[in-house]
Amino acid sequence: MRRSILLAVGARAIRTLTSARSRRGRYPARDQNREFLGPEPRGKDARKWHIRDKRKLSNRLREFFLYSPALGRTVGVRVLLPGIPQEVSPVIHLYHGGGDDFRSWTDFGAAEELTRNRPYLVVMPDAGAGTYSRLAVGGEVHDWPTFHTVEIPEFLRKTYSVSVDREDQLLAGLSMGGYGAMKYAAWHPDRFGAAAAFSSPLDPLSAVPAFDIIALREGARAMTLFGDPVIDRSEWIANSPYGLAENLRDVDVWLSAGSGSMSETKDRDLLESVVSGHGERFSARLGELGIRHSWFPRTSGLHDWTAWQRELAAWLGALERRRAYGGSGARRGEREVPRDAHEEPRRGDRRQLRRGASRELRRGEGAGRAIADGGEFTYLTGHALFEIHGWRVEISRRRAQIVRFGEVSAAGFSLTGTGSFRVRTPGLFRPGMKYEVSVSGPLGSTDYSQRADKKGRLTFTGRLAPAMHDPIIPGKRTRHFSTMGQEEVTTVRIATAAEDAEMDGNEAAAENEATAVTVARDRSDHVPKPAHDRTVAYPGGEYSEDGRTAENNSSSGSSDSMNRR
């Protein structure tokens, strides 16, 4: 009883504080207080995420405090329930920027009002200073990507009825939150169907000081986020949406930024001008790759909540139209710049968008099914261990490098880089069947045979290009050692063994013959019985149950049929 009273009073205090903060326009990250939760969990309780506190702030808004093993501490998460109740709801992961926290989108961004008539469940997790990366802070490691892409989805699945389908998992964010959304989409294009970035830095190598400042605000030391931009260039590219842009080929990408100025004043927002340049370059890069996307360079707008409320409303409107039309009306590589973000399409435009949307939907669905059935795809990453579309890849290497997992299909794949590899396929193959494997690369070629396991998977191990040892005295003359061999390609080809292929062909022929006999027997056992004035649908046209086709009926029957029509 006493605990219930304390929770009720606390919830009322939180609502009052939220309203006061909104009026003052303060950044809530400086006001966080979790002392009421007591000391952080230890031992067994610290091994799994769990909910430490939950509050109801409004009819739709919930506030949670989760303990995260990936972060080693308790963090806040806000959830907006769907404005239109759904049996299974699509999810929007909405990220805040630097200097904000998990309360910002509802306190300042009008997220609750803008999603009132939407079917989405909106989750707004905390992200610290906004690095959206893994970094060392003193003796601790803050693994924000694991918290956002592993623990938060698990929390949603166990707490709410949400869809896990790729097209129902959407990412969006402002400023650094948009960077996080686009980076997570590039890391996991098989899990997220759409990503939106409002006024975001999307090319970290062009904004090294800004990312260093964000890391310092988190409590880390200088140049510890991704390392030195020259020596550790691969690490920067591995965390760059611009560097991994080709992974976004099947993701619905939305970009927007203001000009950094307002028509009624002469003041200029330098930060918004910089991130607008990032959006322009990122859009150009996507266009070079032939990737469908929407880029909205605004003629005015500052780096503030007024602009971000407008962009969230515009993106939500676009999502609604695309869901109604069955997909996006933009062509691949097309730069979609509307006359006004809030302007509805005219009637003729609606017809054109609907036709284009259907084509894009069919193309996207076909691509998804093809990949699931062993169709070809390519993936760029800087991770030594990753899973994509059911393929699991482990690479043992001396230093960070960008790996291209290319031409991946049931017929084989290619890998670039140095070190050794271990690849396990999805269940694409026939369990127990023998397959011929050919591995060719800088170290030579190897041929061997392997049988698929009980789940229809094959596992390959091998060597990539040899890695140069670190020089005893590093300098300009040995700087190329860090990239030596990273462009070398190792190829693996898979083919059915000859005897198994012949056996499989004989089995298929026998199976087809058995199927034909079964079909003939079924047809003979199901001769239609005579009946009067009853017809049933038949692939060849109208079929009468007395065994006669419509063409053989009398002329009077034909005329009666015409009269009925």
Coordinates of C-alpha atoms in Angstrom, one line a residue:
M1 CA 0.0 0.0 0.0
R2 CA 2.8 2.4 1.0
R3 CA 4.7 1.6 -2.2
S4 CA 1.6 2.2 -4.3
I5 CA 1.2 5.6 -2.7
L6 CA 4.9 6.5 -3.2
L7 CA 4.7 5.5 -6.9
A8 CA 1.6 7.5 -7.5
V9 CA 3.1 10.6 -5.8
G10 CA 6.3 10.0 -7.8
A11 CA 4.5 9.8 -11.1
R12 CA 2.6 13.0 -10.3
A13 CA 5.9 14.7 -9.4
I14 CA 7.5 13.5 -12.7
R15 CA 4.6 14.9 -14.7
T16 CA 4.9 18.3 -12.9
L17 CA 8.6 18.3 -13.5
T18 CA 8.2 17.4 -17.1
S19 CA 5.8 20.3 -17.7
A20 CA 8.1 22.7 -15.9
R21 CA 11.0 21.6 -18.0
S22 CA 9.1 22.0 -21.2
R23 CA 8.1 25.6 -20.2
R24 CA 11.7 26.5 -19.4
G25 CA 13.1 24.8 -22.5
R26 CA 15.9 23.1 -20.5
Y27 CA 17.8 20.0 -21.7
P28 CA 16.7 17.2 -19.4
A29 CA 19.9 15.3 -19.5
R30 CA 21.3 17.5 -16.7
D31 CA 18.3 16.8 -14.5
Q32 CA 18.4 13.0 -14.4
N33 CA 18.0 11.5 -10.9
R34 CA 17.9 7.8 -10.2
E35 CA 18.8 7.8 -6.5
F36 CA 15.3 6.6 -5.7
L37 CA 16.2 3.2 -7.3
G38 CA 18.9 2.5 -4.9
P39 CA 22.3 0.8 -5.7
E40 CA 22.9 -0.8 -9.0
P41 CA 22.3 -4.6 -9.2
R42 CA 25.2 -7.0 -8.7
G43 CA 26.0 -10.6 -9.2
K44 CA 23.3 -12.7 -10.8
D45 CA 20.9 -9.7 -11.1
A46 CA 23.5 -7.8 -13.2
R47 CA 23.8 -10.5 -15.9
K48 CA 20.4 -9.9 -17.6
W49 CA 18.5 -6.7 -18.4
H50 CA 15.4 -6.2 -16.3
I51 CA 12.8 -3.5 -15.5
R52 CA 13.6 -1.7 -12.2
D53 CA 10.8 0.8 -12.3
K54 CA 7.8 1.7 -14.4
R55 CA 5.6 4.8 -14.4
K56 CA 2.4 5.8 -16.3
L57 CA 2.8 9.5 -17.3
S58 CA -0.3 9.7 -19.5
N59 CA -2.8 7.5 -21.3
R60 CA -0.2 6.5 -23.8
L61 CA 3.2 7.5 -22.3
R62 CA 5.1 5.1 -20.1
E63 CA 8.5 5.6 -18.5
F64 CA 10.8 2.7 -17.7
F65 CA 14.1 2.3 -15.9
L66 CA 16.0 -0.7 -17.2
Y67 CA 19.1 -2.2 -15.9
S68 CA 21.4 -2.9 -18.9
P69 CA 24.3 -5.4 -18.7
A70 CA 25.7 -3.9 -21.9
L71 CA 26.1 -0.5 -20.1
G72 CA 26.5 -1.9 -16.5
R73 CA 24.0 0.6 -15.1
T74 CA 20.3 1.6 -15.1
V75 CA 19.0 3.8 -17.9
G76 CA 15.7 5.4 -18.8
V77 CA 13.4 4.5 -21.7
R78 CA 10.1 6.1 -22.6
V79 CA 7.4 4.2 -24.7
L80 CA 4.5 5.7 -26.5
L81 CA 1.6 3.2 -27.0
P82 CA 0.0 3.2 -30.5
G83 CA -2.5 6.0 -31.1
I84 CA -4.5 3.5 -33.1
P85 CA -4.6 0.2 -31.2
Q86 CA -3.1 -2.8 -33.1
E87 CA -3.1 -6.5 -32.3
V88 CA 0.6 -6.5 -33.4
S89 CA 2.2 -3.0 -33.7
P90 CA 5.0 -1.8 -35.9
V91 CA 7.8 -0.1 -33.9
I92 CA 9.6 3.2 -34.3
H93 CA 12.9 3.5 -32.5
L94 CA 13.2 7.2 -32.0
Y95 CA 16.7 8.5 -30.9
H96 CA 17.6 11.8 -29.2
G97 CA 20.6 14.0 -30.0
G98 CA 23.6 15.1 -28.0
G99 CA 22.7 17.0 -24.9
D100 CA 19.2 15.4 -24.7
D101 CA 17.9 12.2 -23.2
F102 CA 15.1 9.7 -23.4
R103 CA 12.5 12.3 -22.3
S104 CA 13.4 14.9 -24.9
W105 CA 11.2 13.7 -27.8
T106 CA 8.1 13.9 -25.6
D107 CA 9.1 17.0 -23.6
F108 CA 10.2 19.1 -26.6
G109 CA 9.6 17.2 -29.8
A110 CA 5.8 16.8 -29.5
A111 CA 6.2 13.1 -30.2
E112 CA 3.1 12.2 -28.2
E113 CA 0.9 14.6 -30.2
L114 CA 2.3 13.8 -33.6
T115 CA 1.8 10.0 -33.2
R116 CA -1.7 10.3 -31.7
N117 CA -3.5 9.0 -34.8
R118 CA -0.7 6.6 -35.8
P119 CA -0.5 2.8 -35.4
Y120 CA 3.2 2.8 -34.2
L121 CA 4.6 1.9 -30.8
V122 CA 7.3 4.4 -30.3
V123 CA 10.3 3.6 -28.1
M124 CA 12.7 6.4 -27.0
P125 CA 15.7 4.9 -25.2
D126 CA 18.4 6.9 -23.5
A127 CA 21.8 7.2 -25.4
G128 CA 24.0 9.0 -22.9
A129 CA 25.9 11.8 -24.6
G130 CA 24.9 10.5 -28.0
T131 CA 27.8 8.6 -29.4
Y132 CA 25.7 5.6 -30.4
S133 CA 28.9 3.6 -30.3
R134 CA 30.9 1.4 -28.0
L135 CA 33.5 3.3 -26.0
A136 CA 35.6 2.9 -22.9
V137 CA 34.9 5.3 -20.0
G138 CA 37.5 4.8 -17.3
G139 CA 37.4 1.1 -16.3
E140 CA 33.9 0.6 -17.9
V141 CA 32.7 -0.1 -21.4
H142 CA 29.5 1.6 -22.6
D143 CA 28.1 -0.6 -25.3
W144 CA 25.3 1.6 -26.6
P145 CA 24.7 -0.4 -29.9
T146 CA 24.1 -3.6 -27.9
F147 CA 21.7 -1.8 -25.6
H148 CA 19.8 -0.3 -28.6
T149 CA 19.8 -3.2 -31.0
V150 CA 19.7 -6.2 -28.8
E151 CA 18.4 -5.4 -25.3
I152 CA 15.7 -2.9 -26.3
P153 CA 14.1 -5.2 -28.9
E154 CA 14.1 -8.0 -26.3
F155 CA 12.4 -5.7 -23.8
L156 CA 9.8 -4.7 -26.4
R157 CA 9.1 -8.3 -27.4
K158 CA 8.6 -9.4 -23.8
T159 CA 6.6 -6.4 -22.7
Y160 CA 4.4 -5.5 -25.7
S161 CA 2.8 -7.2 -28.7
V162 CA 5.0 -5.9 -31.5
S163 CA 5.9 -7.0 -35.0
V164 CA 9.4 -8.2 -35.6
D165 CA 9.0 -8.1 -39.4
R166 CA 11.7 -6.0 -41.1
E167 CA 9.2 -3.6 -42.7
D168 CA 7.7 -2.9 -39.3
Q169 CA 11.0 -2.0 -37.6
L170 CA 11.8 1.6 -38.3
L171 CA 14.6 3.9 -37.1
A172 CA 14.7 7.7 -36.8
G173 CA 16.6 10.4 -34.9
L174 CA 17.7 14.0 -34.7
S175 CA 21.3 15.2 -34.9
M176 CA 23.4 12.4 -33.4
G177 CA 20.3 10.3 -33.0
G178 CA 19.9 10.4 -36.8
Y179 CA 23.5 9.3 -37.1
G180 CA 22.7 6.4 -34.8
A181 CA 19.6 5.5 -36.7
M182 CA 21.4 5.4 -40.1
K183 CA 24.4 3.6 -38.7
Y184 CA 22.2 0.9 -37.1
A185 CA 20.3 0.5 -40.4
A186 CA 23.6 0.1 -42.3
W187 CA 24.8 -2.5 -39.7
H188 CA 21.5 -4.5 -39.8
P189 CA 19.8 -4.0 -43.2
D190 CA 18.1 -7.4 -42.7
R191 CA 16.4 -6.2 -39.5
F192 CA 15.3 -2.6 -40.2
G193 CA 13.1 -1.5 -43.2
A194 CA 13.4 2.3 -42.9
A195 CA 15.7 4.9 -41.4
A196 CA 15.3 8.7 -41.1
A197 CA 17.9 11.3 -40.0
F198 CA 17.0 14.9 -39.2
S199 CA 19.9 17.3 -39.3
S200 CA 22.5 14.6 -38.7
P201 CA 26.2 14.2 -39.2
L202 CA 26.5 11.2 -41.5
D203 CA 30.2 11.3 -42.4
P204 CA 32.2 11.1 -39.2
L205 CA 35.5 11.5 -41.0
S206 CA 34.3 15.0 -42.0
A207 CA 33.4 15.9 -38.4
V208 CA 36.2 14.4 -36.3
P209 CA 36.2 17.2 -33.7
A210 CA 32.5 17.0 -33.1
F211 CA 32.6 13.2 -32.5
D212 CA 35.6 13.7 -30.2
I213 CA 33.6 16.3 -28.2
I214 CA 30.7 13.9 -27.9
A215 CA 33.0 11.2 -26.5
L216 CA 34.5 13.6 -24.0
R217 CA 31.0 14.5 -22.8
E218 CA 30.4 10.8 -22.2
G219 CA 33.5 10.8 -20.0
A220 CA 35.9 9.1 -22.3
R221 CA 39.4 10.4 -23.2
A222 CA 40.2 12.2 -26.4
M223 CA 40.6 10.1 -29.5
T224 CA 39.2 7.0 -27.9
L225 CA 35.9 6.8 -29.8
F226 CA 37.2 5.4 -33.1
G227 CA 40.9 6.1 -32.7
D228 CA 43.1 8.2 -34.8
P229 CA 41.3 9.2 -38.1
V230 CA 44.5 8.4 -40.1
I231 CA 45.9 5.3 -38.4
D232 CA 42.5 3.9 -37.5
R233 CA 40.7 4.9 -40.6
S234 CA 39.1 1.5 -41.0
E235 CA 37.4 1.9 -37.6
W236 CA 36.0 5.3 -38.6
I237 CA 34.6 3.9 -41.9
A238 CA 33.1 0.9 -40.0
N239 CA 31.1 3.4 -37.9
S240 CA 30.2 5.7 -40.8
P241 CA 26.8 5.7 -42.6
Y242 CA 28.6 7.3 -45.5
G243 CA 31.2 4.6 -45.6
L244 CA 28.7 1.8 -45.4
A245 CA 26.1 3.4 -47.7
E246 CA 25.9 0.5 -50.1
N247 CA 24.3 -1.6 -47.3
L248 CA 21.3 0.6 -47.4
R249 CA 20.2 -0.6 -50.8
D250 CA 16.9 -2.1 -49.6
V251 CA 16.3 0.3 -46.7
D252 CA 13.8 3.2 -47.1
V253 CA 16.1 6.2 -46.4
W254 CA 14.8 9.6 -45.5
L255 CA 17.2 12.6 -45.0
S256 CA 16.5 16.2 -44.1
A257 CA 18.3 19.3 -42.9
G258 CA 17.7 23.1 -42.8
S259 CA 19.9 25.8 -44.4
G260 CA 21.0 27.2 -41.0
S261 CA 19.2 30.5 -41.4
M262 CA 15.7 32.0 -41.1
S263 CA 14.2 34.3 -43.6
E264 CA 13.2 36.9 -41.0
T265 CA 16.6 37.2 -39.4
K266 CA 20.2 37.5 -40.5
D267 CA 21.5 35.0 -37.9
R268 CA 23.1 31.8 -39.1
D269 CA 23.3 28.4 -37.4
L270 CA 26.7 27.1 -38.4
L271 CA 26.0 23.6 -37.0
E272 CA 22.8 23.2 -39.2
S273 CA 24.8 24.4 -42.2
V274 CA 27.5 21.7 -41.6
V275 CA 25.0 18.8 -41.2
S276 CA 23.1 20.1 -44.3
G277 CA 26.4 19.6 -46.2
H278 CA 26.6 16.1 -44.8
G279 CA 23.1 15.3 -46.0
E280 CA 24.0 16.6 -49.5
R281 CA 27.1 14.5 -49.8
F282 CA 25.3 11.4 -48.4
S283 CA 22.5 11.9 -50.9
A284 CA 25.0 12.2 -53.7
R285 CA 26.7 9.0 -52.5
L286 CA 23.4 7.1 -52.5
G287 CA 22.6 8.4 -55.9
E288 CA 26.0 7.1 -57.2
L289 CA 25.2 3.7 -55.9
G290 CA 21.7 3.8 -57.4
I291 CA 20.0 3.5 -54.0
R292 CA 16.5 4.8 -53.6
H293 CA 16.2 7.6 -51.0
S294 CA 14.4 10.8 -50.1
W295 CA 16.5 14.0 -49.5
F296 CA 14.8 17.2 -48.2
P297 CA 17.2 20.2 -48.1
R298 CA 15.1 22.9 -46.5
T299 CA 15.6 26.5 -47.6
S300 CA 15.3 27.6 -44.0
G301 CA 15.6 26.1 -40.5
L302 CA 17.9 26.0 -37.5
H303 CA 19.3 23.2 -35.4
D304 CA 16.4 23.3 -33.0
W305 CA 13.2 21.6 -31.9
T306 CA 10.9 23.6 -34.2
A307 CA 12.6 22.1 -37.2
W308 CA 12.7 18.6 -35.7
Q309 CA 9.0 18.6 -34.9
R310 CA 8.3 19.6 -38.5
E311 CA 10.6 16.8 -39.9
L312 CA 9.1 14.1 -37.6
A313 CA 5.6 15.2 -38.8
A314 CA 6.7 15.1 -42.4
W315 CA 8.3 11.7 -42.1
L316 CA 5.3 10.2 -40.3
G317 CA 3.1 11.5 -43.1
A318 CA 5.3 9.9 -45.7
L319 CA 5.2 6.6 -43.8
E320 CA 1.4 6.8 -43.8
R321 CA 1.2 7.4 -47.5
R322 CA 3.6 4.6 -48.3
R323 CA 1.9 2.1 -46.1
A324 CA -1.4 3.1 -47.8
Y325 CA 0.1 2.7 -51.2
G326 CA 2.0 -0.4 -50.3
G327 CA 5.5 1.0 -50.6
S328 CA 7.5 4.0 -51.7
G329 CA 6.8 5.9 -54.9
A330 CA 10.4 7.1 -55.3
R331 CA 12.5 5.4 -57.9
R332 CA 15.9 4.0 -57.1
G333 CA 18.5 6.8 -56.9
E334 CA 15.8 9.4 -57.3
R335 CA 16.1 12.6 -55.3
E336 CA 12.6 13.2 -53.8
V337 CA 12.3 16.9 -53.1
P338 CA 8.7 18.0 -52.5
R339 CA 7.3 21.4 -52.9
D340 CA 6.3 21.4 -49.3
A341 CA 6.8 18.7 -46.6
H342 CA 3.2 19.0 -45.5
E343 CA 1.6 19.2 -48.9
E344 CA -0.6 16.3 -49.9
P345 CA -0.2 14.9 -53.4
R346 CA -2.7 15.9 -56.0
R347 CA -5.1 13.3 -57.5
G348 CA -3.0 12.6 -60.5
D349 CA 0.1 12.4 -58.4
R350 CA -1.6 9.9 -56.1
R351 CA -2.3 7.6 -59.1
Q352 CA 1.3 7.9 -60.3
L353 CA 2.6 7.3 -56.8
R354 CA 0.4 4.3 -56.3
R355 CA 1.6 2.7 -59.6
G356 CA 5.2 3.3 -58.7
A357 CA 4.7 2.1 -55.1
S358 CA 3.3 -1.2 -56.3
R359 CA 6.3 -1.8 -58.5
E360 CA 8.7 -1.0 -55.7
L361 CA 6.8 -3.2 -53.3
R362 CA 6.9 -6.2 -55.7
R363 CA 10.6 -5.6 -56.3
G364 CA 11.4 -5.3 -52.6
E365 CA 9.4 -8.4 -51.6
G366 CA 10.9 -10.4 -54.5
A367 CA 14.4 -9.4 -53.3
G368 CA 13.7 -10.4 -49.7
R369 CA 12.3 -13.8 -50.8
A370 CA 15.3 -14.3 -53.1
I371 CA 17.8 -13.7 -50.3
A372 CA 15.9 -16.0 -47.9
D373 CA 16.1 -18.7 -50.6
G374 CA 19.8 -18.2 -51.2
G375 CA 19.7 -15.3 -53.6
E376 CA 22.7 -13.0 -53.9
F377 CA 23.5 -10.0 -51.7
T378 CA 26.6 -8.0 -50.7
Y379 CA 27.5 -6.7 -47.2
L380 CA 30.2 -4.3 -46.1
T381 CA 31.3 -4.3 -42.4
G382 CA 34.1 -3.5 -40.0
H383 CA 33.1 -6.2 -37.5
A384 CA 35.1 -9.3 -37.0
L385 CA 32.0 -11.3 -36.0
F386 CA 28.7 -10.6 -37.7
E387 CA 25.5 -12.3 -38.8
I388 CA 23.5 -11.1 -41.9
H389 CA 20.5 -12.8 -43.5
G390 CA 21.2 -16.0 -41.5
W391 CA 24.9 -16.2 -42.5
R392 CA 27.4 -16.2 -39.6
V393 CA 30.9 -14.9 -40.3
E394 CA 33.9 -15.0 -37.9
I395 CA 37.2 -13.4 -38.9
S396 CA 40.5 -13.7 -37.0
R397 CA 42.6 -10.6 -37.7
R398 CA 45.5 -8.5 -36.4
R399 CA 43.9 -5.1 -36.8
A400 CA 40.6 -3.4 -37.7
Q401 CA 39.7 -3.6 -41.4
I402 CA 36.7 -3.2 -43.7
V403 CA 35.5 -6.6 -45.0
R404 CA 33.3 -7.1 -48.1
F405 CA 31.2 -10.1 -47.8
G406 CA 30.2 -10.2 -51.5
E407 CA 28.3 -12.1 -54.1
V408 CA 26.7 -14.2 -51.3
S409 CA 24.3 -16.9 -52.4
A410 CA 23.7 -20.6 -52.3
A411 CA 26.4 -20.9 -55.0
G412 CA 29.2 -19.4 -52.8
F413 CA 30.6 -16.0 -51.7
S414 CA 33.7 -13.9 -51.6
L415 CA 35.6 -12.2 -48.7
T416 CA 38.2 -9.5 -48.7
G417 CA 40.8 -8.9 -46.0
T418 CA 43.5 -10.6 -44.1
G419 CA 43.6 -13.3 -41.4
S420 CA 41.5 -16.4 -41.3
F421 CA 37.7 -17.0 -41.6
R422 CA 34.9 -19.3 -40.5
V423 CA 31.6 -19.0 -42.3
R424 CA 28.4 -20.9 -41.5
T425 CA 25.5 -20.8 -44.0
P426 CA 21.8 -20.7 -43.3
G427 CA 19.8 -23.9 -43.9
L428 CA 19.9 -23.5 -47.6
F429 CA 21.0 -27.0 -48.5
R430 CA 19.7 -30.6 -48.3
P431 CA 20.6 -32.2 -45.0
G432 CA 23.1 -35.0 -45.5
M433 CA 23.8 -34.3 -49.1
K434 CA 27.5 -34.0 -50.2
Y435 CA 28.7 -30.7 -51.8
E436 CA 31.9 -29.9 -53.6
V437 CA 33.6 -26.8 -52.1
S438 CA 36.3 -24.8 -53.9
V439 CA 38.3 -22.2 -52.0
S440 CA 40.6 -19.9 -54.0
G441 CA 42.6 -16.9 -52.8
P442 CA 46.0 -15.2 -52.5
L443 CA 47.4 -18.4 -50.8
G444 CA 46.3 -20.8 -53.5
S445 CA 43.3 -23.0 -54.2
T446 CA 41.8 -25.9 -52.2
D447 CA 39.0 -28.3 -53.2
Y448 CA 37.2 -30.7 -50.9
S449 CA 33.7 -32.1 -50.3
Q450 CA 31.4 -31.6 -47.3
R451 CA 28.0 -32.9 -46.3
A452 CA 25.3 -30.5 -45.0
D453 CA 24.3 -30.9 -41.4
K454 CA 20.9 -31.8 -40.1
K455 CA 19.7 -28.2 -40.4
G456 CA 20.9 -28.0 -44.0
R457 CA 24.0 -25.8 -43.2
L458 CA 27.6 -25.9 -44.4
T459 CA 30.6 -24.5 -42.5
F460 CA 33.8 -23.3 -44.2
T461 CA 37.1 -22.3 -42.7
G462 CA 40.2 -21.0 -44.5
R463 CA 42.9 -18.4 -44.8
L464 CA 42.5 -14.9 -46.3
A465 CA 45.4 -12.8 -47.4
P466 CA 48.5 -12.9 -45.1
A467 CA 48.8 -10.0 -42.7
M468 CA 52.0 -8.0 -42.4
H469 CA 53.4 -7.9 -38.8
D470 CA 53.4 -4.6 -37.0
P471 CA 56.7 -2.8 -37.6
I472 CA 59.1 -2.4 -34.8
I473 CA 59.6 1.3 -35.6
P474 CA 56.3 2.6 -37.1
G475 CA 56.6 5.5 -39.5
K476 CA 55.8 6.8 -42.9
R477 CA 57.8 4.0 -44.6
T478 CA 55.7 1.3 -42.8
R479 CA 52.3 3.0 -42.7
H480 CA 51.1 0.9 -45.6
F481 CA 51.4 -2.2 -43.4
S482 CA 48.1 -1.4 -41.8
T483 CA 46.2 -1.8 -45.1
M484 CA 48.4 -4.4 -46.7
G485 CA 46.3 -7.3 -48.2
Q486 CA 42.9 -5.8 -47.2
E487 CA 41.8 -5.6 -50.9
E488 CA 42.7 -9.2 -51.6
V489 CA 39.7 -11.4 -52.5
T490 CA 39.1 -15.0 -51.3
T491 CA 36.4 -16.9 -53.2
V492 CA 34.4 -19.9 -52.1
R493 CA 32.3 -21.8 -54.6
I494 CA 29.7 -24.5 -53.7
A495 CA 28.4 -27.2 -56.0
T496 CA 26.5 -30.5 -55.5
A497 CA 28.7 -33.5 -55.7
A498 CA 28.4 -35.6 -58.9
E499 CA 27.1 -38.8 -57.3
D500 CA 24.7 -36.9 -55.0
A501 CA 23.5 -34.8 -57.9
E502 CA 22.7 -37.9 -60.0
M503 CA 21.0 -39.5 -56.9
D504 CA 19.1 -36.3 -56.3
G505 CA 18.0 -36.2 -59.9
N506 CA 16.7 -39.9 -59.8
E507 CA 14.9 -39.2 -56.6
A508 CA 13.3 -36.1 -58.1
A509 CA 12.2 -38.1 -61.1
A510 CA 10.8 -40.8 -58.9
E511 CA 9.0 -38.3 -56.8
N512 CA 7.5 -36.6 -59.9
E513 CA 6.3 -40.0 -61.2
A514 CA 4.7 -40.8 -57.9
T515 CA 3.1 -37.4 -57.8
A516 CA 1.6 -37.9 -61.3
V517 CA 0.2 -41.4 -60.3
T518 CA -1.3 -39.9 -57.2
V519 CA -2.9 -37.1 -59.1
A520 CA -4.4 -39.5 -61.7
R521 CA -5.7 -41.7 -58.9
D522 CA -7.3 -38.7 -57.1
R523 CA -9.0 -37.6 -60.3
S524 CA -10.4 -41.0 -61.0
D525 CA -11.7 -41.3 -57.4
H526 CA -13.4 -37.9 -57.5
V527 CA -15.6 -38.2 -60.6
P528 CA -18.4 -35.6 -60.1
K529 CA -21.9 -37.0 -59.5
P530 CA -24.8 -35.9 -61.6
A531 CA -26.8 -33.0 -60.3
H532 CA -29.3 -30.5 -61.7
D533 CA -28.8 -26.7 -62.1
R534 CA -25.5 -26.7 -60.1
T535 CA -22.2 -25.4 -61.4
V536 CA -18.8 -25.1 -59.9
A537 CA -15.7 -23.1 -60.8
Y538 CA -13.2 -24.9 -63.0
P539 CA -9.9 -23.7 -64.4
G540 CA -11.0 -24.3 -68.0
G541 CA -14.2 -22.3 -67.6
E542 CA -17.7 -23.1 -66.3
Y543 CA -18.1 -26.8 -65.5
S544 CA -21.4 -28.6 -65.0
E545 CA -21.6 -31.3 -62.4
D546 CA -23.3 -33.6 -64.8
G547 CA -19.9 -34.0 -66.5
R548 CA -20.6 -31.9 -69.6
T549 CA -18.7 -28.7 -70.3
A550 CA -20.5 -25.4 -71.0
E551 CA -19.5 -25.5 -74.7
N552 CA -21.4 -28.8 -75.1
N553 CA -24.6 -27.6 -73.6
S554 CA -27.6 -27.0 -75.7
S555 CA -28.3 -23.7 -77.4
S556 CA -31.2 -23.2 -75.0
G557 CA -28.9 -23.6 -72.0
S558 CA -26.6 -21.1 -73.6
S559 CA -29.4 -18.6 -74.1
D560 CA -30.6 -19.1 -70.5
S561 CA -27.0 -18.4 -69.3
M562 CA -27.0 -15.2 -71.4
N563 CA -30.3 -14.2 -70.0
R564 CA -29.1 -14.7 -66.5
R565 CA -26.1 -12.4 -67.2

